[in-house]
Coordinates of C-alpha atoms and ligand atoms in Angstrom, one line a residue:
M1 CA -6.9 -4.6 -5.5
C2 CA -6.7 -8.0 -7.3
G3 CA -2.5 -9.5 -8.7
I4 CA -1.9 -10.0 -12.0
V5 CA 0.8 -11.9 -13.5
G6 CA 1.7 -12.6 -17.1
Y7 CA 4.5 -14.4 -18.6
V8 CA 6.4 -15.6 -22.0
G9 CA 9.3 -17.3 -22.8
S10 CA 10.9 -18.7 -25.9
P11 CA 9.9 -22.3 -27.0
E12 CA 13.5 -22.3 -27.9
E13 CA 14.8 -21.6 -24.6
N14 CA 15.6 -24.0 -22.2
Q15 CA 14.2 -23.0 -19.2
N16 CA 13.7 -26.1 -17.5
Y17 CA 10.0 -24.0 -15.8
Y18 CA 7.2 -23.0 -17.5
A19 CA 4.4 -20.2 -17.7
L20 CA 2.7 -22.0 -15.2
D21 CA 5.5 -21.8 -12.8
V22 CA 6.5 -18.5 -13.4
V23 CA 2.5 -17.6 -13.1
L24 CA 2.3 -19.8 -9.6
E25 CA 5.1 -18.5 -8.7
G26 CA 3.9 -14.3 -9.1
L27 CA 0.8 -15.9 -7.8
R28 CA 1.8 -16.3 -4.3
R29 CA 3.8 -13.0 -3.6
L30 CA 0.3 -11.3 -5.4
E31 CA -1.5 -12.8 -3.2
Y32 CA -1.4 -10.2 -0.7
R33 CA -3.3 -7.7 -3.4
G34 CA -6.9 -10.2 -3.0
Y35 CA -7.6 -13.7 -2.4
D36 CA -10.4 -14.1 -2.7
S37 CA -9.9 -16.4 -6.0
A38 CA -7.1 -17.1 -8.1
G39 CA -6.7 -18.5 -11.9
V40 CA -4.4 -19.6 -14.6
A41 CA -4.3 -19.8 -18.7
V42 CA -1.9 -20.9 -20.6
V43 CA -2.3 -21.5 -24.8
D44 CA -2.5 -24.4 -25.0
G45 CA -2.3 -25.7 -29.2
D46 CA -5.3 -24.5 -30.8
G47 CA -7.1 -23.1 -27.9
I48 CA -6.6 -21.9 -23.8
T49 CA -6.0 -24.4 -21.2
Y50 CA -7.3 -22.7 -18.0
A51 CA -7.3 -23.7 -13.5
K52 CA -9.7 -21.7 -11.7
K53 CA -10.7 -21.4 -8.4
A54 CA -12.4 -19.4 -5.3
G55 CA -9.9 -19.0 -1.9
K56 CA -6.0 -18.5 -2.5
V57 CA -3.5 -19.1 -3.9
A58 CA -4.0 -23.0 -2.7
A59 CA -6.5 -23.4 -3.6
L60 CA -6.0 -23.4 -7.0
E61 CA -2.2 -25.5 -6.5
S62 CA -4.3 -28.2 -5.1
E63 CA -7.2 -28.0 -8.1
L64 CA -3.1 -28.5 -10.8
A65 CA -2.5 -30.7 -8.3
K66 CA -5.4 -32.7 -9.6
G67 CA -4.6 -33.0 -13.1
V68 CA -1.6 -32.4 -15.8
F69 CA -1.7 -29.0 -17.0
P70 CA 0.5 -28.0 -20.3
Q71 CA 3.5 -26.8 -21.2
S72 CA 3.2 -24.0 -22.1
K73 CA 6.0 -21.2 -22.1
V74 CA 2.8 -18.8 -22.7
G75 CA 0.8 -17.9 -19.6
I76 CA -1.3 -15.1 -17.4
G77 CA -2.9 -15.4 -13.9
H78 CA -4.7 -13.9 -11.0
T79 CA -6.1 -13.7 -8.0
R80 CA -9.1 -10.7 -6.4
W81 CA -10.3 -8.9 -4.2
A82 CA -14.4 -9.9 -5.3
T83 CA -15.4 -6.7 -6.4
H84 CA -18.2 -7.3 -8.8
G85 CA -19.6 -10.4 -8.3
G86 CA -18.8 -12.6 -4.7
P87 CA -15.7 -14.9 -4.6
S88 CA -16.9 -18.1 -6.6
D89 CA -15.5 -20.4 -9.4
V90 CA -17.5 -19.1 -12.2
N91 CA -16.5 -15.6 -11.1
A92 CA -12.7 -16.1 -10.4
H93 CA -10.5 -15.1 -12.7
P94 CA -8.9 -15.7 -16.2
H95 CA -12.1 -15.1 -17.8
V96 CA -12.3 -17.5 -21.1
V97 CA -14.5 -16.9 -23.9
D98 CA -14.9 -16.9 -28.4
H99 CA -15.2 -20.4 -28.0
G100 CA -12.8 -20.9 -26.5
R101 CA -9.9 -19.3 -27.2
L102 CA -9.4 -16.0 -25.7
A103 CA -8.4 -15.9 -22.3
V104 CA -8.0 -12.2 -20.0
V105 CA -7.6 -11.1 -16.6
H106 CA -8.6 -7.9 -15.2
N107 CA -7.7 -5.5 -12.1
G108 CA -10.4 -2.9 -11.1
I109 CA -13.7 -1.4 -12.3
I110 CA -14.9 -1.1 -15.4
E111 CA -18.0 1.6 -14.5
N112 CA -19.4 1.2 -18.5
F113 CA -20.4 -2.5 -17.8
A114 CA -23.2 -2.3 -16.9
E115 CA -23.8 -0.7 -20.9
L116 CA -21.7 -2.4 -22.7
K117 CA -23.2 -5.8 -21.8
H118 CA -26.6 -4.5 -22.7
E119 CA -24.7 -4.3 -25.9
L120 CA -23.3 -7.2 -26.9
S121 CA -26.3 -8.8 -24.9
A122 CA -28.1 -7.6 -28.1
L123 CA -25.6 -9.1 -29.8
G124 CA -26.7 -12.6 -28.5
Y125 CA -23.7 -12.8 -26.4
N126 CA -24.9 -14.8 -23.3
F127 CA -22.0 -14.0 -19.7
V128 CA -22.3 -16.8 -17.1
S129 CA -20.3 -14.7 -14.1
D130 CA -20.9 -11.5 -12.3
T131 CA -18.5 -9.9 -13.8
D132 CA -17.1 -6.4 -15.4
T133 CA -13.9 -8.7 -16.8
E134 CA -16.1 -10.9 -18.4
V135 CA -18.0 -7.7 -20.1
A136 CA -14.7 -6.9 -20.8
A137 CA -13.1 -9.8 -22.8
T138 CA -16.3 -10.7 -24.3
L139 CA -16.6 -7.0 -25.5
L140 CA -12.1 -7.9 -26.8
G141 CA -13.3 -11.4 -28.2
H142 CA -16.3 -9.7 -30.7
I143 CA -13.7 -6.8 -32.0
Y144 CA -11.0 -9.2 -32.2
N145 CA -13.7 -11.5 -34.3
E146 CA -13.9 -8.0 -36.6
V147 CA -10.2 -6.8 -36.9
Q148 CA -8.3 -10.4 -36.0
D149 CA -5.9 -8.9 -34.2
L150 CA -4.8 -9.0 -30.5
T151 CA -3.5 -5.8 -30.4
E152 CA -6.0 -3.5 -32.8
A153 CA -8.6 -5.9 -30.6
M154 CA -7.0 -4.6 -27.4
R155 CA -6.6 -1.1 -28.7
Q156 CA -10.0 -0.4 -29.8
A157 CA -11.7 -2.3 -26.1
A158 CA -9.9 -0.3 -24.3
N159 CA -10.9 2.8 -25.8
R160 CA -14.7 1.5 -25.5
L161 CA -13.5 0.8 -21.5
E162 CA -14.5 2.7 -18.6
G163 CA -13.6 3.2 -15.5
A164 CA -9.9 1.6 -14.4
F165 CA -8.2 -1.7 -15.7
T166 CA -5.1 -3.2 -16.2
L167 CA -6.4 -5.9 -18.9
L168 CA -3.8 -9.1 -20.0
A169 CA -4.5 -10.8 -22.3
I170 CA -3.9 -14.4 -24.9
H171 CA -5.6 -15.6 -28.2
P172 CA -3.8 -19.2 -29.4
E173 CA -3.3 -17.7 -33.1
Q174 CA -1.0 -14.3 -30.7
P175 CA 0.6 -17.8 -30.0
D176 CA 3.7 -15.9 -28.9
R177 CA 2.0 -12.8 -26.8
I178 CA 0.5 -11.4 -24.8
V179 CA -1.0 -8.1 -24.8
A180 CA -1.6 -5.5 -22.0
A181 CA -3.3 -3.2 -21.0
R182 CA -3.5 0.1 -18.7
R183 CA -5.6 2.0 -17.4
N184 CA -5.2 3.5 -13.5
S185 CA -4.4 0.0 -12.9
P186 CA -1.0 -0.6 -12.6
L187 CA 0.8 -3.1 -13.9
V188 CA 4.6 -3.2 -14.9
I189 CA 6.8 -5.4 -17.1
G190 CA 9.8 -7.9 -16.2
L191 CA 12.8 -7.8 -18.8
G192 CA 14.7 -11.8 -18.5
E193 CA 17.1 -13.2 -21.5
K194 CA 14.3 -14.5 -24.0
E195 CA 11.3 -14.3 -21.1
N196 CA 9.3 -11.8 -20.5
F197 CA 6.8 -10.9 -17.8
L198 CA 4.2 -8.6 -16.3
G199 CA 3.7 -8.6 -12.9
S200 CA 0.7 -5.7 -10.9
D201 CA 4.0 -5.3 -8.8
V202 CA 7.7 -6.2 -9.1
S203 CA 6.9 -8.9 -6.7
G204 CA 5.0 -10.6 -9.7
F205 CA 8.3 -11.5 -11.2
I206 CA 11.4 -10.4 -8.9
E207 CA 12.2 -14.3 -8.4
F208 CA 13.4 -14.3 -11.9
T209 CA 14.9 -10.3 -12.8
K210 CA 15.2 -7.7 -11.2
K211 CA 15.8 -5.3 -14.6
A212 CA 12.2 -3.8 -14.8
V213 CA 9.7 -1.1 -17.3
E214 CA 7.6 0.8 -16.1
M215 CA 4.0 0.8 -17.8
P216 CA 2.3 4.3 -19.0
N217 CA -1.0 4.4 -17.8
D218 CA -3.8 4.9 -20.8
H219 CA -1.1 2.8 -22.8
L220 CA -1.0 -1.1 -24.4
V221 CA 2.1 -3.5 -24.9
V222 CA 3.0 -6.3 -26.3
L223 CA 4.5 -8.4 -24.8
T224 CA 6.6 -11.5 -26.5
A225 CA 9.9 -13.7 -25.7
D226 CA 12.4 -11.0 -26.9
S227 CA 10.3 -7.9 -27.0
Y228 CA 7.9 -5.2 -25.4
E229 CA 6.6 -2.9 -28.0
I230 CA 4.5 -0.1 -25.7
R231 CA 2.3 1.9 -27.4
D232 CA -0.9 4.6 -26.6
F233 CA -4.4 3.5 -27.3
A234 CA -4.6 6.0 -30.0
G235 CA -1.8 3.3 -31.7
N236 CA 1.5 5.6 -31.4
P237 CA 5.1 4.1 -30.2
A238 CA 5.5 5.3 -26.5
T239 CA 7.9 4.0 -24.3
G240 CA 8.4 3.6 -20.6
K241 CA 11.2 4.5 -18.3
E242 CA 13.7 0.8 -17.1
F243 CA 14.3 0.9 -13.6
E244 CA 15.8 -2.1 -11.4
V245 CA 14.5 -2.7 -8.3
A246 CA 16.2 -2.5 -5.7
W247 CA 15.0 -5.7 -3.3
D248 CA 15.6 -8.6 -3.5
A249 CA 13.0 -12.1 -4.2
A250 CA 14.1 -13.0 0.0
A251 CA 13.4 -9.5 0.8
A252 CA 9.3 -10.9 0.8
E253 CA 10.1 -13.8 2.2
K254 CA 9.1 -14.8 6.7
G255 CA 12.4 -14.8 7.0
G256 CA 12.1 -17.0 9.8
Y257 CA 9.0 -15.2 11.2
A258 CA 5.5 -17.1 11.4
S259 CA 3.8 -14.5 9.5
F260 CA 5.1 -11.7 7.4
M261 CA 3.5 -9.2 9.9
E262 CA 5.5 -10.3 13.1
K263 CA 8.5 -10.1 10.4
E264 CA 7.5 -6.7 8.8
I265 CA 7.8 -5.6 13.2
N266 CA 11.0 -6.9 13.3
D267 CA 12.2 -4.5 9.9
Q268 CA 11.2 -1.5 11.4
P269 CA 14.4 -0.4 12.9
A270 CA 16.1 -1.0 9.5
A271 CA 13.2 0.7 7.5
V272 CA 12.9 3.8 10.4
R273 CA 17.4 3.8 9.0
D274 CA 17.4 3.4 5.3
T275 CA 15.0 6.1 4.9
L276 CA 16.8 8.1 6.1
L277 CA 20.3 6.8 4.1
G278 CA 22.4 9.2 2.2
R279 CA 20.1 12.0 3.4
L280 CA 22.6 14.4 4.3
N281 CA 25.2 16.1 2.7
E282 CA 29.1 15.9 3.7
K283 CA 28.3 19.1 5.4
G284 CA 25.8 17.5 7.2
K285 CA 23.4 19.7 5.6
L286 CA 20.0 18.2 4.6
T287 CA 19.9 17.5 1.0
L288 CA 17.0 15.8 -1.0
D289 CA 18.0 15.3 -4.2
E290 CA 14.5 13.9 -4.8
L291 CA 12.6 17.0 -4.9
R292 CA 13.2 18.6 -8.4
I293 CA 11.0 21.2 -7.4
D294 CA 12.0 25.3 -7.8
E295 CA 13.8 26.2 -4.4
S296 CA 11.3 29.0 -4.6
L297 CA 8.8 27.9 -4.7
L298 CA 8.9 25.7 -1.8
R299 CA 10.2 28.9 0.0
S300 CA 6.4 31.1 -1.4
I301 CA 4.5 27.3 0.2
D302 CA 2.0 29.3 2.0
K303 CA 0.3 26.0 2.9
I304 CA 0.8 22.3 3.3
I305 CA -2.2 19.5 2.8
V306 CA -1.4 16.0 3.6
V307 CA -3.3 13.7 1.9
A308 CA -3.7 9.6 2.4
C309 CA -5.7 7.3 3.4
G310 CA -5.8 4.5 6.3
T311 CA -2.5 3.4 8.5
A312 CA -0.9 6.6 5.7
A313 CA -3.4 9.5 6.8
Y314 CA -2.1 8.7 10.5
A315 CA 1.3 9.1 9.5
G316 CA 0.1 12.6 8.3
Q317 CA -1.4 13.2 10.9
V318 CA 1.6 12.7 13.5
A319 CA 4.0 14.5 11.2
R320 CA 2.1 17.2 10.5
Y321 CA 2.3 18.1 14.2
A322 CA 5.9 18.4 13.4
I323 CA 5.8 19.8 10.2
E324 CA 3.4 22.9 11.4
H325 CA 6.4 23.1 14.8
W326 CA 9.7 23.0 12.6
C327 CA 8.3 24.7 9.2
R328 CA 5.6 27.4 10.5
I329 CA 3.4 27.0 8.0
P330 CA -0.4 25.6 8.4
T331 CA -0.8 21.9 7.0
E332 CA -3.6 19.7 6.9
V333 CA -4.3 16.6 6.9
E334 CA -7.2 14.7 4.7
L335 CA -8.8 11.6 4.2
A336 CA -7.2 11.7 0.0
H337 CA -11.2 10.5 -0.6
E338 CA -13.2 13.1 1.2
F339 CA -10.1 15.6 -0.4
R340 CA -11.8 17.0 -3.9
Y341 CA -15.3 16.5 -3.0
R342 CA -15.4 19.1 0.2
D343 CA -13.8 21.4 -2.8
P344 CA -10.3 22.0 -1.2
I345 CA -8.9 26.2 -1.0
I346 CA -5.8 24.9 -3.0
T347 CA -3.5 27.8 -5.6
E348 CA -0.3 27.6 -6.5
K349 CA 1.2 28.2 -3.4
T350 CA -0.4 24.8 -1.5
L351 CA 2.4 21.6 -1.8
V352 CA 0.3 18.6 -1.1
V353 CA 2.1 15.6 0.2
A354 CA 0.6 12.5 -1.2
L355 CA 1.2 9.9 1.4
S356 CA 1.5 6.1 -0.2
Q357 CA 3.4 2.7 1.0
S358 CA 1.6 1.2 -2.4
G359 CA 1.8 4.2 -4.7
E360 CA -1.4 2.4 -5.7
T361 CA -4.7 3.3 -3.7
M362 CA -7.0 4.9 -5.9
D363 CA -7.9 7.0 -3.7
T364 CA -4.6 9.1 -3.1
I365 CA -4.1 8.4 -7.6
M366 CA -7.3 10.8 -7.3
A367 CA -6.5 13.9 -4.7
V368 CA -3.2 14.3 -6.9
R369 CA -4.7 14.3 -10.1
H370 CA -7.3 17.4 -8.2
A371 CA -3.9 18.6 -6.6
R372 CA -2.3 19.5 -9.9
E373 CA -5.4 20.5 -11.1
Q374 CA -6.2 23.1 -9.4
G375 CA -1.8 24.5 -9.6
A376 CA -0.4 22.9 -6.6
K377 CA 3.1 21.2 -6.8
V378 CA 2.0 17.4 -5.4
I379 CA 5.4 16.1 -3.2
A380 CA 4.6 12.3 -3.3
I381 CA 6.3 9.9 0.1
C382 CA 6.0 6.5 -1.4
N383 CA 7.8 3.4 -0.8
T384 CA 7.2 2.0 -4.0
I385 CA 9.5 2.6 -6.8
G386 CA 8.1 3.2 -10.3
S387 CA 4.6 2.7 -8.7
T388 CA 2.0 5.3 -10.2
I389 CA 1.3 8.0 -7.1
P390 CA 5.1 9.2 -7.9
R391 CA 5.2 9.3 -11.5
E392 CA 2.5 11.3 -11.0
S393 CA 3.3 13.6 -8.5
D394 CA 6.0 17.3 -9.4
A395 CA 8.6 14.7 -7.0
C396 CA 8.5 11.9 -4.8
L397 CA 10.3 11.3 -1.6
Y398 CA 10.5 7.4 -1.4
T399 CA 10.7 5.9 1.9
Y400 CA 12.7 2.3 1.7
A401 CA 10.8 -0.2 4.2
G402 CA 11.2 -3.0 1.7
P403 CA 8.8 -4.8 0.2
E404 CA 5.5 -5.3 3.0
I405 CA 3.5 -7.6 1.8
A406 CA 1.4 -8.4 5.3
V407 CA -1.8 -6.4 4.2
A408 CA -1.6 -4.8 7.5
S409 CA 0.8 -1.9 7.6
T410 CA 3.6 -2.1 10.3
K411 CA 6.9 -0.7 8.5
A412 CA 6.0 1.7 5.8
F413 CA 4.2 3.8 8.7
L414 CA 8.1 4.7 10.9
A415 CA 8.9 4.7 7.3
Q416 CA 6.5 7.6 6.8
I417 CA 6.1 9.5 9.6
T418 CA 10.2 9.4 9.0
A419 CA 10.3 10.6 5.5
A420 CA 8.1 13.5 6.1
Y421 CA 10.3 14.6 9.2
L422 CA 12.8 14.6 6.9
L423 CA 10.8 17.0 4.8
G424 CA 9.8 18.9 7.2
L425 CA 12.7 20.2 8.5
Y426 CA 13.9 20.0 4.8
L427 CA 11.5 23.0 4.6
A428 CA 12.5 24.5 7.8
Q429 CA 15.9 24.7 6.6
L430 CA 15.1 25.9 3.1
R431 CA 12.6 28.9 4.6
G432 CA 15.8 29.7 7.7
N433 CA 12.7 28.6 10.2
K434 CA 15.6 26.5 11.2
F435 CA 19.6 26.4 11.1
A436 CA 21.4 23.2 10.1
D437 CA 22.6 23.0 13.7
E438 CA 19.2 23.0 14.8
V439 CA 18.3 20.6 11.6
Q440 CA 21.4 17.8 13.0
L441 CA 20.2 18.4 16.9
I442 CA 17.2 16.7 15.7
L443 CA 18.8 14.2 13.1
D444 CA 20.6 13.1 15.6
E445 CA 17.9 12.2 17.5
L446 CA 16.1 10.3 14.6
R447 CA 19.1 7.8 14.2
A448 CA 19.7 7.2 17.2
M449 CA 15.5 5.6 16.4
P450 CA 16.3 2.7 14.7
E451 CA 18.6 1.5 17.9
K452 CA 15.5 2.3 20.7
I453 CA 13.0 0.4 18.2
A454 CA 15.1 -2.7 17.8
S455 CA 15.6 -2.7 22.0
L456 CA 11.5 -2.3 22.5
L457 CA 11.0 -5.6 19.7
E458 CA 13.3 -7.7 22.2
R459 CA 10.5 -6.8 24.6
S460 CA 7.9 -8.3 22.2
E461 CA 7.8 -11.8 23.9
E462 CA 6.1 -9.4 27.1
I463 CA 3.6 -7.6 25.1
A464 CA 2.7 -10.1 22.9
Q465 CA 1.8 -12.7 25.7
L466 CA -0.6 -9.6 27.3
G467 CA -1.9 -9.2 23.9
R468 CA -3.2 -13.6 24.3
D469 CA -4.2 -12.8 27.9
M470 CA -6.7 -10.8 26.4
K471 CA -7.5 -12.0 23.9
D472 CA -11.3 -12.4 24.3
A473 CA -12.2 -8.9 25.3
S474 CA -14.7 -7.5 24.0
S475 CA -13.5 -4.4 23.0
V476 CA -10.0 -2.2 22.8
L477 CA -9.5 1.7 23.6
F478 CA -7.0 3.7 22.6
L479 CA -5.8 7.2 24.1
G480 CA -3.1 9.3 23.4
R481 CA -2.4 13.6 23.2
H482 CA -0.9 15.5 20.4
V483 CA 1.0 13.5 18.6
G484 CA 0.3 10.2 20.7
F485 CA -3.0 10.7 19.4
P486 CA -2.7 9.1 16.2
V487 CA -1.4 6.4 17.2
A488 CA -4.1 5.4 19.5
L489 CA -5.8 5.6 16.0
E490 CA -3.3 3.5 14.3
G491 CA -3.3 1.0 17.2
A492 CA -6.9 0.9 17.6
L493 CA -7.2 -0.2 13.2
K494 CA -4.7 -2.9 13.4
L495 CA -6.9 -4.6 16.2
K496 CA -9.9 -4.4 14.0
E497 CA -7.9 -5.8 10.4
I498 CA -6.2 -8.3 11.7
A499 CA -8.0 -9.6 15.1
Y500 CA -11.3 -8.3 13.9
L501 CA -12.3 -6.8 17.7
H502 CA -13.9 -3.5 18.0
A503 CA -11.4 -1.2 18.7
E504 CA -11.2 3.0 19.4
G505 CA -8.8 6.0 19.4
F506 CA -9.8 8.6 21.2
A507 CA -8.6 12.1 22.1
A508 CA -7.4 12.0 25.7
G509 CA -8.5 15.3 25.6
E510 CA -12.0 14.1 23.9
L511 CA -12.8 11.8 26.5
K512 CA -14.5 13.9 28.9
H513 CA -16.7 15.5 26.2
G514 CA -18.6 11.5 25.5
P515 CA -16.7 8.5 24.9
I516 CA -15.8 8.2 29.0
A517 CA -19.2 6.7 28.5
L518 CA -18.1 3.4 27.7
V519 CA -16.2 2.7 30.7
E520 CA -17.0 0.0 33.3
E521 CA -15.6 -2.5 34.6
G522 CA -13.0 -4.8 32.8
Q523 CA -12.9 -1.8 29.6
P524 CA -9.3 -2.9 28.7
V525 CA -7.8 0.9 27.6
F526 CA -4.2 1.4 26.1
V527 CA -2.8 5.3 27.6
I528 CA 0.3 6.6 25.7
V529 CA 1.9 8.8 28.0
P530 CA 3.9 12.0 26.3
S531 CA 7.7 12.9 27.7
P532 CA 7.4 14.0 30.8
R533 CA 10.6 16.1 30.1
G534 CA 9.2 17.7 27.4
R535 CA 5.3 19.8 27.1
N536 CA 5.2 18.8 31.0
S537 CA 1.7 20.2 31.5
L538 CA 0.4 17.1 29.1
H539 CA 2.3 14.9 30.0
A540 CA 0.2 15.6 33.8
K541 CA -3.2 16.1 31.6
V542 CA -3.1 12.5 30.7
V543 CA -1.9 11.0 33.6
S544 CA -5.1 12.6 34.9
T545 CA -6.8 11.0 32.8
I546 CA -5.8 7.3 33.3
Q547 CA -6.2 7.8 37.1
E548 CA -10.2 9.0 35.1
I549 CA -10.7 5.7 34.0
R550 CA -9.1 3.8 36.3
A551 CA -11.4 5.3 38.6
R552 CA -14.1 3.7 37.0
G553 CA -13.5 0.4 36.7
A554 CA -11.1 0.3 33.5
V555 CA -8.0 -2.0 32.9
T556 CA -5.4 0.7 32.1
I557 CA -2.6 -0.3 29.4
V558 CA 0.2 2.4 30.2
I559 CA 2.4 2.2 27.0
A560 CA 5.4 5.5 28.8
E561 CA 9.1 6.6 29.3
E562 CA 11.2 4.1 30.9
G563 CA 11.8 6.1 34.3
D564 CA 8.4 7.6 34.1
T565 CA 7.3 7.5 37.8
A566 CA 4.0 8.8 37.5
V567 CA 2.0 5.9 36.2
E568 CA 2.8 3.9 38.3
A569 CA -0.2 4.1 40.7
Y570 CA -2.8 3.9 38.2
A571 CA -1.4 1.5 35.4
N572 CA -2.9 -2.2 35.6
H573 CA -0.1 -2.7 33.3
I574 CA 2.4 -1.0 31.9
I575 CA 4.6 -1.3 28.7
R576 CA 8.1 0.8 29.0
I577 CA 9.1 2.5 25.6
P578 CA 12.9 4.6 25.4
Q579 CA 13.4 8.2 26.6
T580 CA 12.9 10.2 23.1
P581 CA 11.5 14.0 22.6
T582 CA 7.7 13.7 22.3
L583 CA 7.9 14.7 18.7
L584 CA 9.5 11.4 17.3
Q585 CA 7.8 8.9 20.5
P586 CA 5.0 7.7 17.5
L587 CA 8.5 6.4 16.5
V588 CA 7.9 3.6 19.9
A589 CA 4.7 4.3 21.0
T590 CA 3.0 1.8 17.8
V591 CA 4.8 -0.5 18.4
P592 CA 3.6 -2.1 21.1
L593 CA 0.3 -1.3 19.8
Q594 CA 1.4 -3.7 16.7
I595 CA 2.8 -6.6 18.4
F596 CA 0.0 -6.7 20.4
A597 CA -2.9 -7.1 18.2
C598 CA -0.8 -9.3 16.6
A599 CA 0.4 -11.7 19.1
V600 CA -4.1 -11.0 19.9
A601 CA -5.4 -12.1 16.3
G602 CA -2.3 -15.2 16.8
A603 CA -4.7 -16.3 19.4
K604 CA -7.4 -16.3 18.1
G605 CA -6.2 -18.7 15.3
Y606 CA -7.4 -15.8 12.4
D607 CA -5.0 -14.6 9.6
I608 CA -2.6 -12.2 9.9
D609 CA -1.2 -11.4 7.3
Q610 CA -4.9 -12.3 5.2
P611 CA -7.2 -10.7 7.3
R612 CA -10.5 -10.5 5.1
N613 CA -13.0 -8.4 3.4
L614 CA -9.6 -7.0 3.0
A615 CA -6.9 -6.5 0.3
K616 CA -2.8 -5.0 1.0
S617 CA -3.8 -1.6 -1.9
V618 CA -7.2 -0.6 -3.0
T619 CA -6.9 0.4 -6.2
V620 CA -10.2 1.0 -7.0
E621 CA -12.8 4.1 -5.6
Ligands
F6R1 C1 -4.0 -0.9 7.0 C2 -3.4 -0.2 5.7 C3 -4.5 0.3 5.3 C4 -2.9 1.5 4.3 C5 -4.1 2.3 3.4 C6 -3.3 3.2 1.7 O1 -3.1 -1.2 8.0 O2 -2.5 -1.3 5.8 O3 -4.4 1.3 6.3 O4 -2.9 2.2 4.9 O5 -5.2 1.2 2.4 O6 -2.0 2.5 1.1 P1 -1.4 3.1 0.9 O7 -0.2 3.8 1.9 O8 -1.1 2.1 -0.6 O9 -2.4 4.3 0.0

């Protein structure tokens, strides 16, 4: 939700670029976080020059192309996912106040903005936009005029604001700096040579530096070309953890694919492989060094609760089957936004596993905080190093899917399942439910998955053609059982998100309890069929389901293992997936559903990477 960039270069240095170039580059890369409007502001002599425009960064660039923008070395930028006030030019950031001298960009929601607006209006301030940001900027400007120092003004303002915010501010009276504050919204510092950066995440400056600093929560930073100074909101000096970004700018490019989503679908063999890498010691024992939680404590765990949202929650649902099966620990999966409101039973023996690609999903952050307040240990499974969820958890098992830019999650889902399976196997090994040789066998199967996924990707065109042929369907249903059920939910979510097509996933066994009434002549239904080699009863039952819906006129698209002949009589279309033990099947069965959704959206002419109304990371509750 909203992308923020800041740049401070040195006027003496001869870099052949300026704040505008750096900010625009960062905004292009952060656009996946929101694309309702974009804007940039730079310090320009004794004033601020700015431009902002509703729509994508490209609209801002067209606007900028109409004039000449100053060659400033200090600037801030913003790409917006609208919360307060619709997507319009006037509501776009930066908000410039204090007679054109103070520019502010903001990510988050100021919860007490109405009260502050009332207070500031009584002092004679007028507001032109509907945003909470303009209120925060006006408050900052008001305090600045009293204290005549941007850092102190930001500190005092931050103490008055409630809710979530990352705020960046520039003022020509202190022209060498950006002052930023963060509470419950992401912000990372990038360190260069005689230049420094700020970004909502590292993609905001990855083109320029891989050296970064985690910005602590409830802190502010004063950024100049050769220094960064962190303080808490009481004004005390503080530090942030420095880290090296593990991927380069090229990893965040489309690499010849028409969309990031297509590229990321094709990244999946590597995402699974890299997530498995280095997690076995020379004796073949699974070692998760990152899990710095006392082993005796992990042995005593009597319940696991997985908290996550959307696709990540479906990954959790898949993992539950494996974790319970391997570890014999009761495992629940809860949508993070429901978690604390249902007053869950948590003790010191509860392990909470927070799944998140971005590490910045506010609902999941709040669930993590609630769990820890109740005494639970929290392990994060996350794709973004240095993000909030790993920082606030007791330990983190990173997924190594690389940057996921398309709004609809694909490779992070497979990587999350892989990491959650590693955690399950590790706990089983530790608690003695599984011996090293059994763990080894499953790991060997897991290690074979990247190749299986790659072989499936070779058939992408055939699946995409099916998508194009079905682009005019008005509704698509997805059925699965056991681990196939969350896969069905994920398949339906992909189609809703990017193809704006009504789609629903059901547990196949539930069909006769109601949803079968939806099936009429021509209704497309995907069915994920479990392996016939494992839980045979389940396979036979799913085949019966296909038979039942086919008899009622459904067009059945069956996802079945190579060699599974039992499905042939009832399938209008068969998508073959490599033979895989049922528990690992989601790592292959999901892929055709992603390709299908991508093809339907493409055939409809929609923006695959930036679907309407959505943003990549949901940093508001
Ligand atoms: C769907 C999708 C979302 C995210 C959800 C959680 O394609 O991307 O449902 O999975 O918003 O996001 P993270 O994993 O960043 O916490």
